[in-house]
Coordinates of C-alpha atoms and ligand atoms in Angstrom, one line a residue:
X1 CA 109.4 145.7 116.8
X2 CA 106.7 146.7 119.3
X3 CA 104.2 149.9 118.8
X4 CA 105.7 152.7 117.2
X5 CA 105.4 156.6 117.7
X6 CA 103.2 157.2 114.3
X7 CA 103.8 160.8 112.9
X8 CA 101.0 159.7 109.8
X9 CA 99.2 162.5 108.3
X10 CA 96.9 160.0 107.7
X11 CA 95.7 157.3 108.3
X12 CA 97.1 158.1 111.8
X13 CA 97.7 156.7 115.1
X14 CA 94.4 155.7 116.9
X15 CA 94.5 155.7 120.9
X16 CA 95.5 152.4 122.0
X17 CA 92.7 151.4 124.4
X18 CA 90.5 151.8 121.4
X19 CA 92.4 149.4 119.5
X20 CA 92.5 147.2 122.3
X21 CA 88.6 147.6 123.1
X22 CA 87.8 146.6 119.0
X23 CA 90.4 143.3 119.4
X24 CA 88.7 142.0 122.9
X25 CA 85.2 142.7 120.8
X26 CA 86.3 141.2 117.8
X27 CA 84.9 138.0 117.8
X28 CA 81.4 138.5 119.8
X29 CA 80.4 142.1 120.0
X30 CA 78.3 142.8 123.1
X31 CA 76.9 139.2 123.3
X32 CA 75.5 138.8 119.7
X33 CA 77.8 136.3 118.7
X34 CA 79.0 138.2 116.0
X35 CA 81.7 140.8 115.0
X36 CA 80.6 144.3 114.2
X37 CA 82.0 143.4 110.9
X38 CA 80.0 141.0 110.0
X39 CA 76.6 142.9 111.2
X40 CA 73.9 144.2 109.1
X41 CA 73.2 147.6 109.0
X42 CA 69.3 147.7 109.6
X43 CA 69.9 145.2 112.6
X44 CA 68.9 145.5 115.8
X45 CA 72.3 145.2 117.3
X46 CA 73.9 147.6 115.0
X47 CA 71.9 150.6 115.5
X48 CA 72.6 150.9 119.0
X49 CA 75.8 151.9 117.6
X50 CA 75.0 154.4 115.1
X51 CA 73.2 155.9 117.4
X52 CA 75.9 156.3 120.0
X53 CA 78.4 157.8 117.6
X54 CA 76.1 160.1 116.6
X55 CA 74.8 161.2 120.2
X56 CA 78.4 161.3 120.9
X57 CA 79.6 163.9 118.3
X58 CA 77.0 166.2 119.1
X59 CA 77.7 165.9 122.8
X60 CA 81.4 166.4 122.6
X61 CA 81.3 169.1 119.7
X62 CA 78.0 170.6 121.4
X63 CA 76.1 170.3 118.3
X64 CA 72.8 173.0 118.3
X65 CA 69.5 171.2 117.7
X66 CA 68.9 172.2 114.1
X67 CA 72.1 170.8 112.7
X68 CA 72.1 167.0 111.4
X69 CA 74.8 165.0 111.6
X70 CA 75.3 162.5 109.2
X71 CA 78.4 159.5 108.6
X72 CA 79.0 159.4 104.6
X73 CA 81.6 157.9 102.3
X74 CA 84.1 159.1 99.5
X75 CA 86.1 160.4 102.3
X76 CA 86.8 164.3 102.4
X77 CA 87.8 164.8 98.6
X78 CA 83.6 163.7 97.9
X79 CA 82.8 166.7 100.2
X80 CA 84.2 169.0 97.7
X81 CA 81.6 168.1 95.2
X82 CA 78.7 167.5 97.1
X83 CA 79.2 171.2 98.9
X84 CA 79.1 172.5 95.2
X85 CA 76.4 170.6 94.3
X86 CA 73.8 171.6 97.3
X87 CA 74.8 174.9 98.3
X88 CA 75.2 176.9 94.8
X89 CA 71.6 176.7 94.0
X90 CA 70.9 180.7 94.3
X91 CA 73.2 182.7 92.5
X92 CA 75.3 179.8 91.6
X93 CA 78.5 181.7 93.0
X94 CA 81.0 180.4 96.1
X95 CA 83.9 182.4 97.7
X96 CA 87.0 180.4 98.4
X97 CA 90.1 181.3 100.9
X98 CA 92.7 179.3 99.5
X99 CA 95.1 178.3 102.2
X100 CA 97.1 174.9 100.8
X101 CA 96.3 172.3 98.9
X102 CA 93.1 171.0 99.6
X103 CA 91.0 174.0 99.6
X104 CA 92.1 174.4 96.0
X105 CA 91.2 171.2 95.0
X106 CA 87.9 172.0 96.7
X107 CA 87.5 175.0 94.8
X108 CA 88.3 173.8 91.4
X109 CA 85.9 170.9 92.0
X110 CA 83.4 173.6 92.4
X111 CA 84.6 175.1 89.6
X112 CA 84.4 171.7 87.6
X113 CA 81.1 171.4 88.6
X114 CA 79.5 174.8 87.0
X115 CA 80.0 177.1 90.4
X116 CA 81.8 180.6 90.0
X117 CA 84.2 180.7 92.0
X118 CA 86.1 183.8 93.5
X119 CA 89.2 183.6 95.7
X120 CA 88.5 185.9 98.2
X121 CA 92.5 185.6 99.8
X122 CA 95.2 183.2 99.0
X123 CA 98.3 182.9 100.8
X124 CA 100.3 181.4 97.4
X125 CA 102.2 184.1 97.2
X126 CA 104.7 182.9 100.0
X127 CA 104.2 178.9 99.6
X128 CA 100.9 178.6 101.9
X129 CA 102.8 179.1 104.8
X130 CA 100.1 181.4 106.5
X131 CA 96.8 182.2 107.0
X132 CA 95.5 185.5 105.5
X133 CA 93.3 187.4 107.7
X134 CA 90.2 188.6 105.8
X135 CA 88.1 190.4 108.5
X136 CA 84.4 190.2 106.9
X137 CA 83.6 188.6 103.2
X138 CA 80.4 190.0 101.9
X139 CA 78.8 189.5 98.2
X140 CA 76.3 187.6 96.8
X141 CA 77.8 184.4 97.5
X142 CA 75.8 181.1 98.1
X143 CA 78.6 180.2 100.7
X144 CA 82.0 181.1 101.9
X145 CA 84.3 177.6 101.8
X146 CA 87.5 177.7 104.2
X147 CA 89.8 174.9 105.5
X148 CA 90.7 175.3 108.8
X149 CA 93.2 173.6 109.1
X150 CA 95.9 173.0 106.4
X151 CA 97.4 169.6 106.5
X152 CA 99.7 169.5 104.3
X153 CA 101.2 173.4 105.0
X154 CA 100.6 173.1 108.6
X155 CA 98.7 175.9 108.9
X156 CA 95.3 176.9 110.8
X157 CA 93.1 179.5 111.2
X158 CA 93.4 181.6 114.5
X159 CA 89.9 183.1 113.8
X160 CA 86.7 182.4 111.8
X161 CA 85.7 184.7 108.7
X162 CA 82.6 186.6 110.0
X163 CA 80.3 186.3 106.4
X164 CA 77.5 187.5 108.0
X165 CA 74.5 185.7 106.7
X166 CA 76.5 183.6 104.1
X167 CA 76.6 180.4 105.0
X168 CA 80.1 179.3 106.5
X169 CA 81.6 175.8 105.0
X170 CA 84.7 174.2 107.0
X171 CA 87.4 171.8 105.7
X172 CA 88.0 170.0 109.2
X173 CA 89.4 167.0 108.4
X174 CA 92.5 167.3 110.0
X175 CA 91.6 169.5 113.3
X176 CA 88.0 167.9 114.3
X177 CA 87.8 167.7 118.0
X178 CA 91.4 168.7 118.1
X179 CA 90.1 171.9 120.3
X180 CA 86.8 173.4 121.0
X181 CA 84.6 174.9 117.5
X182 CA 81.9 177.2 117.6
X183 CA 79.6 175.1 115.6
X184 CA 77.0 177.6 115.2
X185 CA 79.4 180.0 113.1
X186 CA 79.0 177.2 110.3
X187 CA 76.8 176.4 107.7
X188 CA 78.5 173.0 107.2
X189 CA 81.3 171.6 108.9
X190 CA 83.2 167.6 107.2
X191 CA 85.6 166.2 108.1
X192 CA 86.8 162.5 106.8
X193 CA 87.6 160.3 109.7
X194 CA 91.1 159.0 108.9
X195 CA 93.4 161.7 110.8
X196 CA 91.1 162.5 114.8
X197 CA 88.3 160.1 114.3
X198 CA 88.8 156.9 113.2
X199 CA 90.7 154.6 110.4
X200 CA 89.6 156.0 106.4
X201 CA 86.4 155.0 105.3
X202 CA 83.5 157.8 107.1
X203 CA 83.1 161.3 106.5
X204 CA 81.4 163.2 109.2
X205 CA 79.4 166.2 108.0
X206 CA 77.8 168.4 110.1
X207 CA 74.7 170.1 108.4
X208 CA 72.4 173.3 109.4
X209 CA 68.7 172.0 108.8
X210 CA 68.1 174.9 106.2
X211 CA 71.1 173.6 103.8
X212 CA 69.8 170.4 103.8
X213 CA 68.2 171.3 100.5
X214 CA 65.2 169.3 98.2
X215 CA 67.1 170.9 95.1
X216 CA 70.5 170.3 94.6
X217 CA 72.1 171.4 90.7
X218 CA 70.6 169.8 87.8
X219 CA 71.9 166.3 87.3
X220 CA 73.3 166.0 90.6
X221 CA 73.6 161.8 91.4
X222 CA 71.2 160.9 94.3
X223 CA 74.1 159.8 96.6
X224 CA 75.4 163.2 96.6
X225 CA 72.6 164.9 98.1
X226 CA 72.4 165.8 101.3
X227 CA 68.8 165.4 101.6
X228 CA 68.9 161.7 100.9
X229 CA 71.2 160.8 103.8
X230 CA 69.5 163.2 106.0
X231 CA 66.1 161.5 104.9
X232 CA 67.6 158.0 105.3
X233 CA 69.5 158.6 108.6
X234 CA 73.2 157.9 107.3
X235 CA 71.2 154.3 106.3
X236 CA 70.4 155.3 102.5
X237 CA 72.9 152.7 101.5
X238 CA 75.3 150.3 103.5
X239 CA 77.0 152.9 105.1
X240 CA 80.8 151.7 107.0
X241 CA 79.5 150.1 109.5
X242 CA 83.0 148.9 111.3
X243 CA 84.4 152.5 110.6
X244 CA 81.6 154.1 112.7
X245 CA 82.1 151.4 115.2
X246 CA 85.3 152.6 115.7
X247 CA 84.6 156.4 115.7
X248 CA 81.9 155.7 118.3
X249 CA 85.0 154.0 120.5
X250 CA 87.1 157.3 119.9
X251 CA 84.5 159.7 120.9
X252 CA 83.7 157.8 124.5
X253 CA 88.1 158.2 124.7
X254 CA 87.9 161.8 123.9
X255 CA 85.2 162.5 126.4
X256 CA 87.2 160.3 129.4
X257 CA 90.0 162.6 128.2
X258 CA 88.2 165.7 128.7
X259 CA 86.2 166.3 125.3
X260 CA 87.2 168.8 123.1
X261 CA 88.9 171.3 126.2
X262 CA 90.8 168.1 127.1
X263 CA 92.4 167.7 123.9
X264 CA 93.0 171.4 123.3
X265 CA 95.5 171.3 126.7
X266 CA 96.6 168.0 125.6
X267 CA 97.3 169.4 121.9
X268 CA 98.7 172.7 123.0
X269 CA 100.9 171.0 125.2
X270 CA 102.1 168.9 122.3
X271 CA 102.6 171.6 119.9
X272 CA 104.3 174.2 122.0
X273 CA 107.1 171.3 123.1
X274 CA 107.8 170.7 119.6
X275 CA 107.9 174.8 118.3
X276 CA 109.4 175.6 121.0
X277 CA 112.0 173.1 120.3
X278 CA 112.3 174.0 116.3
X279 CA 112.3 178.0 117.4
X280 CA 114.7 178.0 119.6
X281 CA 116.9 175.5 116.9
X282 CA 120.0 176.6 114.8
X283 CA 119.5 172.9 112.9
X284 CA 115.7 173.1 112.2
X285 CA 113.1 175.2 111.7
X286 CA 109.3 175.3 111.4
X287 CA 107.6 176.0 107.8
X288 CA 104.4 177.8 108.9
X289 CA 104.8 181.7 110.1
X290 CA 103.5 182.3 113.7
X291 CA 100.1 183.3 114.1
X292 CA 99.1 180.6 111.5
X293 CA 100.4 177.4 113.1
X294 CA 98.4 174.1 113.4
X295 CA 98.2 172.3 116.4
X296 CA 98.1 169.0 114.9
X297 CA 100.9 168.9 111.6
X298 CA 104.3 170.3 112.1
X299 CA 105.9 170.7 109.3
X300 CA 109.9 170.9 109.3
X301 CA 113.4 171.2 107.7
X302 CA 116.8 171.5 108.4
X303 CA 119.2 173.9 107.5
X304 CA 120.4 171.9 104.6
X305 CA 117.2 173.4 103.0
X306 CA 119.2 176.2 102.0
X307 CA 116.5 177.0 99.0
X308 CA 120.0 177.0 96.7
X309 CA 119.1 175.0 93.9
X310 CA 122.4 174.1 92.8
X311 CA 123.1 170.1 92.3
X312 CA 125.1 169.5 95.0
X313 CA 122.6 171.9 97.8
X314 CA 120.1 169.5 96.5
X315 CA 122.3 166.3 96.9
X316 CA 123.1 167.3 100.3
X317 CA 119.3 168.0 101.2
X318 CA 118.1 165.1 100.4
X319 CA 120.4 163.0 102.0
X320 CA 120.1 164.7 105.4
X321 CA 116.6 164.4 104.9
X322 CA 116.4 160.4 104.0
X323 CA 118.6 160.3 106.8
X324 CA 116.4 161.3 109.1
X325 CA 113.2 160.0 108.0
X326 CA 115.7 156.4 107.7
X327 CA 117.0 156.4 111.4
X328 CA 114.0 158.3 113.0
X329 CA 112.0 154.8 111.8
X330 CA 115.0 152.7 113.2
X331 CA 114.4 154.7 116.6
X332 CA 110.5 153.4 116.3
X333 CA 109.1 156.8 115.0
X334 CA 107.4 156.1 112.1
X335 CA 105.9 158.0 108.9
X336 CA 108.2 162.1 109.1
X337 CA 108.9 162.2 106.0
X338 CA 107.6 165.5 104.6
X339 CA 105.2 166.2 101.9
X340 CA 107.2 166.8 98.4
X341 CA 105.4 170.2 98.4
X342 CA 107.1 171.2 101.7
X343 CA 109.4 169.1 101.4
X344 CA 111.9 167.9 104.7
X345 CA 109.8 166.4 107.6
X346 CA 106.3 166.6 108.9
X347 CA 105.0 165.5 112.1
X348 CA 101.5 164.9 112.2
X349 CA 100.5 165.0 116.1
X350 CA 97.0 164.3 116.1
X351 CA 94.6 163.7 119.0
X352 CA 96.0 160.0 119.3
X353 CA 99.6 161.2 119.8
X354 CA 100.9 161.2 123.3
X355 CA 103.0 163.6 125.0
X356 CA 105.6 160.9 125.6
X357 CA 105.7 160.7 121.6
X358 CA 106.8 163.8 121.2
X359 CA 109.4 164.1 123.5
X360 CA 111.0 160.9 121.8
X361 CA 111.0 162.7 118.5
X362 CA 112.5 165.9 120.1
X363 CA 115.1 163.8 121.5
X364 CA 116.1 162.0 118.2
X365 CA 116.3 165.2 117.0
X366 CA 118.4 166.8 119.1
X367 CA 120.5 163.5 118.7
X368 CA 120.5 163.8 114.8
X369 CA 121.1 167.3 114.7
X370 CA 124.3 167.2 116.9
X371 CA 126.2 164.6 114.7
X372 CA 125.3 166.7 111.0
Ligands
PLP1 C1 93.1 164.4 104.1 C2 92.4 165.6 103.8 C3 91.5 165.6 102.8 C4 91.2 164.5 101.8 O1 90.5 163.5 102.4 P1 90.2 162.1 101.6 O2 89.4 161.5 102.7 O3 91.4 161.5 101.3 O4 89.4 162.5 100.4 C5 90.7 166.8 102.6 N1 91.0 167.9 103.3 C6 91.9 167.9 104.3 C7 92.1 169.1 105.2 C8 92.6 166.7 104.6 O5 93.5 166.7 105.6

């Protein structure tokens, strides 16, 4: 089989000419006889590199002056901890919005860790499959923690909680560079690399100068404070040196693709295809309520997903459901199958996704749904 259409919630699809730029490098980066794999992190040929990917993400997410930007590891899940860990060192209390998933394992690391923690709005009550608008969030709170965009639900946030002077933390793992952010509405914006930025192995965290703070909580390990990776430039300790190779790579295809702008249209375009397609449906239908919709993960079922709970609703479910996710992979588009808390299909169309992708899975579906 050739390349496939990858619907991955991560890892995901990367753009091809990137993958094609890292295999012609492979061997003999830029002359030095060697491959970036192989390179040493305090060498002169690989901070050239560093250095790129990092002027890169502050051009094409117009970073302000006073925010550092800094390529860790431990991947998005780390972030969690380390948030808790250097930002609840005042009153020692965090408000959480808790949308899906990961912003409550977010919160109850927080939790873990010694923080109280107040939800401030939770959309639980109807499966995560929205947003809840919450207008202003006031209190003593050393920060307000959000996740912009819910991977797992398929949800995103169609405005940004105005907390005044409390620092704002962002969850953007799964929408970075997906459309243009405000950076200055954040205190701290992270994002692990493995769905818009590059393959798992960096986390990207974007951090306002007066967070970056000389006293995290007692007992905190020196590899989760901010202040040493600020002080050490990302170069504290090996850092993944091929990842941010690669990320560097995606960043210069972003910007000949338009930056941030470029991928909105391209995104939107993607996106309204395939809701229009699942709105306008009798066999499928989207998960997430309008108003609340990501751009980049689609959840989906059919109408087998009757909610009836009965043995043989359930049989019948899950075999229209393997059946899709079975012959969608025979027809080269790979990785629907939904998350067990959703259930059905998911489609994760991420920056790396073309348009031509998408209209191959709307025609398999329309194919699948006319003989069930
Ligand atoms: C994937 C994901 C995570 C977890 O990232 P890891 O790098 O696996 O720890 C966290 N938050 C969001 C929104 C995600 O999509």
């Amino acid at each position: 089989m050739g390349r496939v259409y990858n619907f991955s919630a991560g890892p995901s699809c990367l753009p091809e000419e990137v993958l094609h730029e890292c295999a012609d490098e492979m061997m003999n980066f830029n002359g030095t006889g060697q491959s970036v794999m192989e390179m040493s992190h305090r060498s002169k040929a690989f901070e050239p590199i560093i250095c790129d990917a990092e002027a890169m993400v502050r051009k094409l997410m117009n970073v302000p002056e006073n925010y550092k930007v800094l390529f860790l590891q431990g991947g998005g899940s780390t972030q969690f901890a380390m948030v808790a860990e250097n930002l609840a060192i005042h009153t020692g209390k965090a408000a959480y919005i808790q949308t899906g998933v990961w912003a409550k394992k977010a919160a109850a690391e927080a939790r873990h860790l010694g923080v109280k923690v107040d939800i401030v709005a939770s959309s639980e009550d109807k499966g995560y499959s929205y947003i809840p608008h919450v207008e202003k969030i006031s209190g003593d709170y050393d920060y307000v923690y959000i996740c912009l965009n819910n991977t797992i639900m398929g949800t995103h946030y169609e405005y940004i909680p105005d907390t005044g002077d409390i620092p704002l933390v962002a969850d953007i793992s799964s929408c970075i560079l997906s459309e243009p952010l405000d950076v200055s509405r954040f205190g701290l914006l992270f994002a692990g690399a493995q769905k818009n930025l590059a393959p798992a192995g960096v986390t990207l965290v974007i951090i306002r100068d007066d967070l970056v703070t000389e006293t995290p909580r007692d007992g905190t390990p020196t590899m989760l404070s901010y202040k040493t990776h600020v002080d050490g430039g990302s170069l504290y300790n090996t850092p993944p040196c091929y990842t941010i190779y690669v990320l560097g790579k995606v960043m210069h295809w972003i910007e000949r693709n338009g930056g941030a702008e470029g991928m909105a249209k391209r995104n939107r375009e993607k996106a309204d295809l395939l809701y229009n397609y699942l709105d306008n449906s009798d066999f499928y239908h989207a998960t997430a309520e309008k108003g609340s919709r990501s751009l980049m993960n689609v959840p989906f079922l059919t109408k087998y997903s009757t909610g009836a709970t009965d043995e043989k609703s359930l049989a019948k479910e899950k075999e229209i459901n393997d059946a899709f996710v079975k012959e969608a992979a025979a027809s080269g588009l790979v990785n629907l199958k939904g998350h067990r808390l959703v259930g059905g299909m998911r489609a994760s169309i991420y920056n790396a996704m073309s348009i031509d992708g998408v209209k191959a899975l709307i025609s398999f579906m329309e194919e699948f749904a006319s003989k069930n």
